CSV table of C-alpha atoms in Angstrom, one decimal:
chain,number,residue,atom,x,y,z
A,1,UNK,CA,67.1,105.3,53.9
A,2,UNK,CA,70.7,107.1,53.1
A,3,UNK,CA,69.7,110.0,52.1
A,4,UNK,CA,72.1,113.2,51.0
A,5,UNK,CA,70.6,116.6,52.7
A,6,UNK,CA,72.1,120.0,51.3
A,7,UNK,CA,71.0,123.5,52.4
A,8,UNK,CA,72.2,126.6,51.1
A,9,UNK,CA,70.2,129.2,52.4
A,10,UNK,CA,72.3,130.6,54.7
A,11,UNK,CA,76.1,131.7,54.6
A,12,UNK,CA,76.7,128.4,56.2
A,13,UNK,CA,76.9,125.3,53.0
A,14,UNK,CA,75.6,122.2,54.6
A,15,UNK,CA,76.3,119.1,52.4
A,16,UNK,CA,76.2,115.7,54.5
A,17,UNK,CA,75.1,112.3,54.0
A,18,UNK,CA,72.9,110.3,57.1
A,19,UNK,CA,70.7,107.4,57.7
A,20,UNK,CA,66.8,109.0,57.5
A,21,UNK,CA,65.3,106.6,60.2
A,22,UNK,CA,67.7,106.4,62.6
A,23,UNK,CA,69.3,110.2,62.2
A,24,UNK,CA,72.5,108.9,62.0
A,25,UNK,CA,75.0,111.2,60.4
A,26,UNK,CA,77.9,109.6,58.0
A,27,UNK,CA,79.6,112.3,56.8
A,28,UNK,CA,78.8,116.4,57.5
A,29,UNK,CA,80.8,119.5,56.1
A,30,UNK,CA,79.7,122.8,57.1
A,31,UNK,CA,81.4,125.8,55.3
A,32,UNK,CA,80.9,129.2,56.2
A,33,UNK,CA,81.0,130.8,52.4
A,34,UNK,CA,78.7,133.1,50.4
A,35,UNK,CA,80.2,130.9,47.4
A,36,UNK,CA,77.5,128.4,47.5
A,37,UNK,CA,77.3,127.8,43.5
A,38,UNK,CA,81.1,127.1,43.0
A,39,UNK,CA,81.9,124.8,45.8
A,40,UNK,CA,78.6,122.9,46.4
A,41,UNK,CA,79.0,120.1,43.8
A,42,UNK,CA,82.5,119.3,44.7
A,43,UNK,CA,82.1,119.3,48.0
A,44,UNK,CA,79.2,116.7,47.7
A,45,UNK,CA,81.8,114.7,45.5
A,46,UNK,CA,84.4,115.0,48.6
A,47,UNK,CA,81.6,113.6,50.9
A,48,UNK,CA,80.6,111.2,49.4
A,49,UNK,CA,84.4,109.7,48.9
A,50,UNK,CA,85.1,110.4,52.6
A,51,UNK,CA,82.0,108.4,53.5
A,52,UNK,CA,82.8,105.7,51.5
A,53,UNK,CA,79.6,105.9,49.7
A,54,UNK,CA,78.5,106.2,45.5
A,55,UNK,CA,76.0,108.3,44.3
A,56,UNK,CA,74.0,105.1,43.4
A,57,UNK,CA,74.0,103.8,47.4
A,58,UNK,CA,71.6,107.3,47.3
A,59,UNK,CA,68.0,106.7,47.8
A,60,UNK,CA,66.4,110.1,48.6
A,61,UNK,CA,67.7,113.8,48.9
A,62,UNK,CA,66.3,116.7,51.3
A,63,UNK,CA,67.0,120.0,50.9
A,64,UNK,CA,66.4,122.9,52.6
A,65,UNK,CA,64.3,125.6,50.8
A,66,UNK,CA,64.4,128.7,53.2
A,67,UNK,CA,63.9,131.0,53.8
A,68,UNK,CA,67.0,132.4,52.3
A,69,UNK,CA,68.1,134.9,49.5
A,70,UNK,CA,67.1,134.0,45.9
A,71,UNK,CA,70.5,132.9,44.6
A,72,UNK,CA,71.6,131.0,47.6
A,73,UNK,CA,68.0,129.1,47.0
A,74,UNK,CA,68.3,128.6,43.6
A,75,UNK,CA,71.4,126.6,43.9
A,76,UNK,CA,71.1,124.3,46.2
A,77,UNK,CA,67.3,123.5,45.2
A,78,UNK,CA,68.4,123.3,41.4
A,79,UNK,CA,71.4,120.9,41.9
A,80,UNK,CA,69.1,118.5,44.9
A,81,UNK,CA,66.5,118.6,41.6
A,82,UNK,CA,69.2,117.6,39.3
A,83,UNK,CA,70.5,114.9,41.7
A,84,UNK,CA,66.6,113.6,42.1
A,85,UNK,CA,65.9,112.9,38.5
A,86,UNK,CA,69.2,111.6,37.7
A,87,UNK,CA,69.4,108.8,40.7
A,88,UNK,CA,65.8,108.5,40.6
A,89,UNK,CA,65.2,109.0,44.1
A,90,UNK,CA,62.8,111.2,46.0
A,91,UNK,CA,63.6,115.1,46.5
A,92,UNK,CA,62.2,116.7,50.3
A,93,UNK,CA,62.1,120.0,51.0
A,94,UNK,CA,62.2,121.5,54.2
A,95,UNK,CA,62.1,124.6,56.2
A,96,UNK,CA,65.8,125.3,56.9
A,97,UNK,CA,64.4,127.0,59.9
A,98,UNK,CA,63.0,124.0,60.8
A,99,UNK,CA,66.3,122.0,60.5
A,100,UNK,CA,68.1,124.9,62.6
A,101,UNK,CA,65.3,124.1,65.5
A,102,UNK,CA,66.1,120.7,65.0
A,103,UNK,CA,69.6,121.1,65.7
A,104,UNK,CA,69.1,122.5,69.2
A,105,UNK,CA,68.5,118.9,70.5
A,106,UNK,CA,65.2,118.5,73.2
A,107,UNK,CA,63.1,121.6,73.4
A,108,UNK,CA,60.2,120.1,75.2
A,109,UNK,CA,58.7,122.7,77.3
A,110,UNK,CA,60.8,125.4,75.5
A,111,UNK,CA,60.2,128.5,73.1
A,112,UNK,CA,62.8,129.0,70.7
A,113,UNK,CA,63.3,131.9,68.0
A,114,UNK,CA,65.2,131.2,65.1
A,115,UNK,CA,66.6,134.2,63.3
A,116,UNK,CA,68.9,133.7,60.0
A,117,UNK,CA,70.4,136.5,57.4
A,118,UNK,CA,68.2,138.4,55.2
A,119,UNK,CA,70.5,141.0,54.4
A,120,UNK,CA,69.4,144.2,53.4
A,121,UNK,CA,69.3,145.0,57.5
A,122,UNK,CA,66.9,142.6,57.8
A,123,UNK,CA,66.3,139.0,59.0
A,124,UNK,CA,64.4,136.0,58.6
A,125,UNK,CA,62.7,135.0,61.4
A,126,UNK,CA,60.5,131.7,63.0
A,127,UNK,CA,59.3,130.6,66.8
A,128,UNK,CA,59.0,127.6,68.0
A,129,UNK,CA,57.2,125.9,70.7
A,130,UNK,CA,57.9,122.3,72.1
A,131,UNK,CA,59.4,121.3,68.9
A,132,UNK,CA,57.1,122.8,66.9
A,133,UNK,CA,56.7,126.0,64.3
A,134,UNK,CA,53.6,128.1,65.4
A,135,UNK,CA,54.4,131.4,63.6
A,136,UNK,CA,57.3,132.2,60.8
A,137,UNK,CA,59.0,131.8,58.6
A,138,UNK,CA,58.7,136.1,58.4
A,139,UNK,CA,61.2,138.8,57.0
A,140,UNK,CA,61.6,141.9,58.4
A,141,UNK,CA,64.1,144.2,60.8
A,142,UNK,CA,65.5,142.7,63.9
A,143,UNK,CA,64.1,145.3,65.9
A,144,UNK,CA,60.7,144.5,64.8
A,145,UNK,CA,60.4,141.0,65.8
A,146,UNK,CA,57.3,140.3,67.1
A,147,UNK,CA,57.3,137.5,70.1
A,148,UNK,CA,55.0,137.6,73.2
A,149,UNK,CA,56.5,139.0,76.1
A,150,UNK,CA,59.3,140.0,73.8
A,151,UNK,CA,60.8,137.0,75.6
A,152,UNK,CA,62.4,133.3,74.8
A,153,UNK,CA,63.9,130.3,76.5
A,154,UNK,CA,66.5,130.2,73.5
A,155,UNK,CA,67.5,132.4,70.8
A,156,UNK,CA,69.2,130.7,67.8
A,157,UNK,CA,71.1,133.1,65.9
A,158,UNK,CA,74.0,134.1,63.7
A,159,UNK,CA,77.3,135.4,66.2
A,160,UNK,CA,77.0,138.7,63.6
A,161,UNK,CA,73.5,139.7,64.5
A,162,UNK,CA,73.2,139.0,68.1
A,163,UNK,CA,73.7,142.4,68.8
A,164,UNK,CA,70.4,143.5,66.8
A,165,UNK,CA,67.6,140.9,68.0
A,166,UNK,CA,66.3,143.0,71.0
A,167,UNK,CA,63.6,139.6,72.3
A,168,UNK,CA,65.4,138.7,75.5
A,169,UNK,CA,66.6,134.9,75.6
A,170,UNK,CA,67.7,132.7,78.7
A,171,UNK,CA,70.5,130.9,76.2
A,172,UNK,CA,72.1,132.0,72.5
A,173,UNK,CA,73.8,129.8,70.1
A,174,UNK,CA,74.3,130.3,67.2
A,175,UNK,CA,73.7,126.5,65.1
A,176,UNK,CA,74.0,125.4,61.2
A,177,UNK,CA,71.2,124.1,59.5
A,178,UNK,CA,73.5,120.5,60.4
A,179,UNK,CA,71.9,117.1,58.7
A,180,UNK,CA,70.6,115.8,61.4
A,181,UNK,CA,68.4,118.6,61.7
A,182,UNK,CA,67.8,118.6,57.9
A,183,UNK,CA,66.6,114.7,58.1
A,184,UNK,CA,64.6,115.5,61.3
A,185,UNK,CA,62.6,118.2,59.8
A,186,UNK,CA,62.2,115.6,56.8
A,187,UNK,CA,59.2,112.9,56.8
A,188,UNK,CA,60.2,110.8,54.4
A,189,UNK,CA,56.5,108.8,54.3
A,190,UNK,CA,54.8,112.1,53.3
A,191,UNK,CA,54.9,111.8,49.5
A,192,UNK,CA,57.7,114.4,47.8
A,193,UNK,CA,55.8,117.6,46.4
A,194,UNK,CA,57.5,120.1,44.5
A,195,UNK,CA,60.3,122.3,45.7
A,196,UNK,CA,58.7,125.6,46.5
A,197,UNK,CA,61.7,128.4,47.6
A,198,UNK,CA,60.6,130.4,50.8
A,199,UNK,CA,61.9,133.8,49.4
A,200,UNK,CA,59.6,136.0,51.3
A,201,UNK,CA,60.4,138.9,49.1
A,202,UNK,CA,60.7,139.7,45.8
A,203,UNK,CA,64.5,139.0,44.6
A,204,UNK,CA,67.2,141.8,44.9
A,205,UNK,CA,67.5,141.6,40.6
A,206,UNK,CA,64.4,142.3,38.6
A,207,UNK,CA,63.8,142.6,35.1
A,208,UNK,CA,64.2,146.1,33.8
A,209,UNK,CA,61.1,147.8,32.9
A,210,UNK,CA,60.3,148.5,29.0
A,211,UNK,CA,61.1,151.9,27.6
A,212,UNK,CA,58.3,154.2,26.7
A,213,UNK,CA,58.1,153.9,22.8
A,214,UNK,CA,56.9,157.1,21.1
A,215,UNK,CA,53.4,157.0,19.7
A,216,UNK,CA,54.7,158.2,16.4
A,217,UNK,CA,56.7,154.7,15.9
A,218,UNK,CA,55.2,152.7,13.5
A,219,UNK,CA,54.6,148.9,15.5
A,220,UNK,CA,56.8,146.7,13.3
A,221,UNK,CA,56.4,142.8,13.5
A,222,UNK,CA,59.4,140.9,11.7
């Protein structure tokens, strides 16, 4: 199944196209940018052409959902939507934790933490455990991540917050939600649900709150 994957909850864009089944990767760009909404489109346009492929050759699209600021979400989720109805084909969402757990190949036997960008001095955080998530996705400081023994066998983690994860690790790297992890957290016989974004937190832009109105104003309906 050639399926397009996108993930933009991170500062790193992901845009690739792969084979589903056999996790074969055609084309990949990974752009370190906080300019997900302007270059996202055209870079799927550039992959595409590089990988010789047409939009109609498409028969699914996975995107990562988070956890990941609200904007950053909202764009990549929105356009993957777009793409979905417009093709026709089937839209999966996956934990772009998940996908970044992926990506550190053959963790049998291993305990991994995963630990992206919250911002706000905070980070998103998720554990792993032969392969698989058994607690996460959570937000909170670095300093407060809570893993027994306060130990790992691998830490997966931006280069810029190494420095603040205080869980002790016996390797660090610091990996892209790629596509190949994107179409292994994918299972593309589960049937599509709808695309739910793991903010964890309320967004950093809320509606303002209505002014007090003086009981003395008249309530006027026009």
């Amino acid at each position: 199944m050639l399926t397009l994957a996108l993930d933009t909850a991170t500062h790193d864009l992901v845009v690739g196209v792969g084979e589903q089944q056999s996790r074969r990767v055609d084309a990949q760009r990974v752009i370190r940018t906080r300019s997900h909404n302007e270059l996202l489109v055209p870079t799927v346009n550039e992959l595409l052409a590089e990988a010789g492929c047409t939009y109609g050759a498409l028969e699914a699209v996975v995107v990562g959902v988070g956890p990941g600021p609200f904007t950053g979400l909202r764009v990549g989720m929105a356009t993957a939507s777009a793409f979905g109805q417009a093709l026709g084909v089937p839209v999966y969402g996956v934990c772009t934790h998940d996908a970044i757990a992926a990506e550190a190949g053959d963790t049998t036997g291993k305990s991994v933490l995963v630990v992206t960008d919250a911002r706000r001095r905070e980070v998103y955080w998720s554990l792993y455990r032969d392969g698989q998530r058994v607690d996460g996705p959570h937000v909170s400081a670095a300093r407060a991540i809570d893993v027994e023994g306060d130990a790992v066998d691998m830490l997966v983690v931006p280069e810029a917050l190494r420095e603040t994860v205080t869980v002790a690790a016996g390797e660090v790297h610091d990996l892209a939600p790629g596509v190949r992890g994107l179409l292994a957290a994918c299972d593309p016989s589960d049937t599509p649900e709808p695309l739910t974004p793991l903010y964890l937190r309320r967004p950093d832009a809320v509606p303002p709150k209505p002014r007090p109105r003086s009981a003395a104003l008249p309530d006027i309906k026009l």
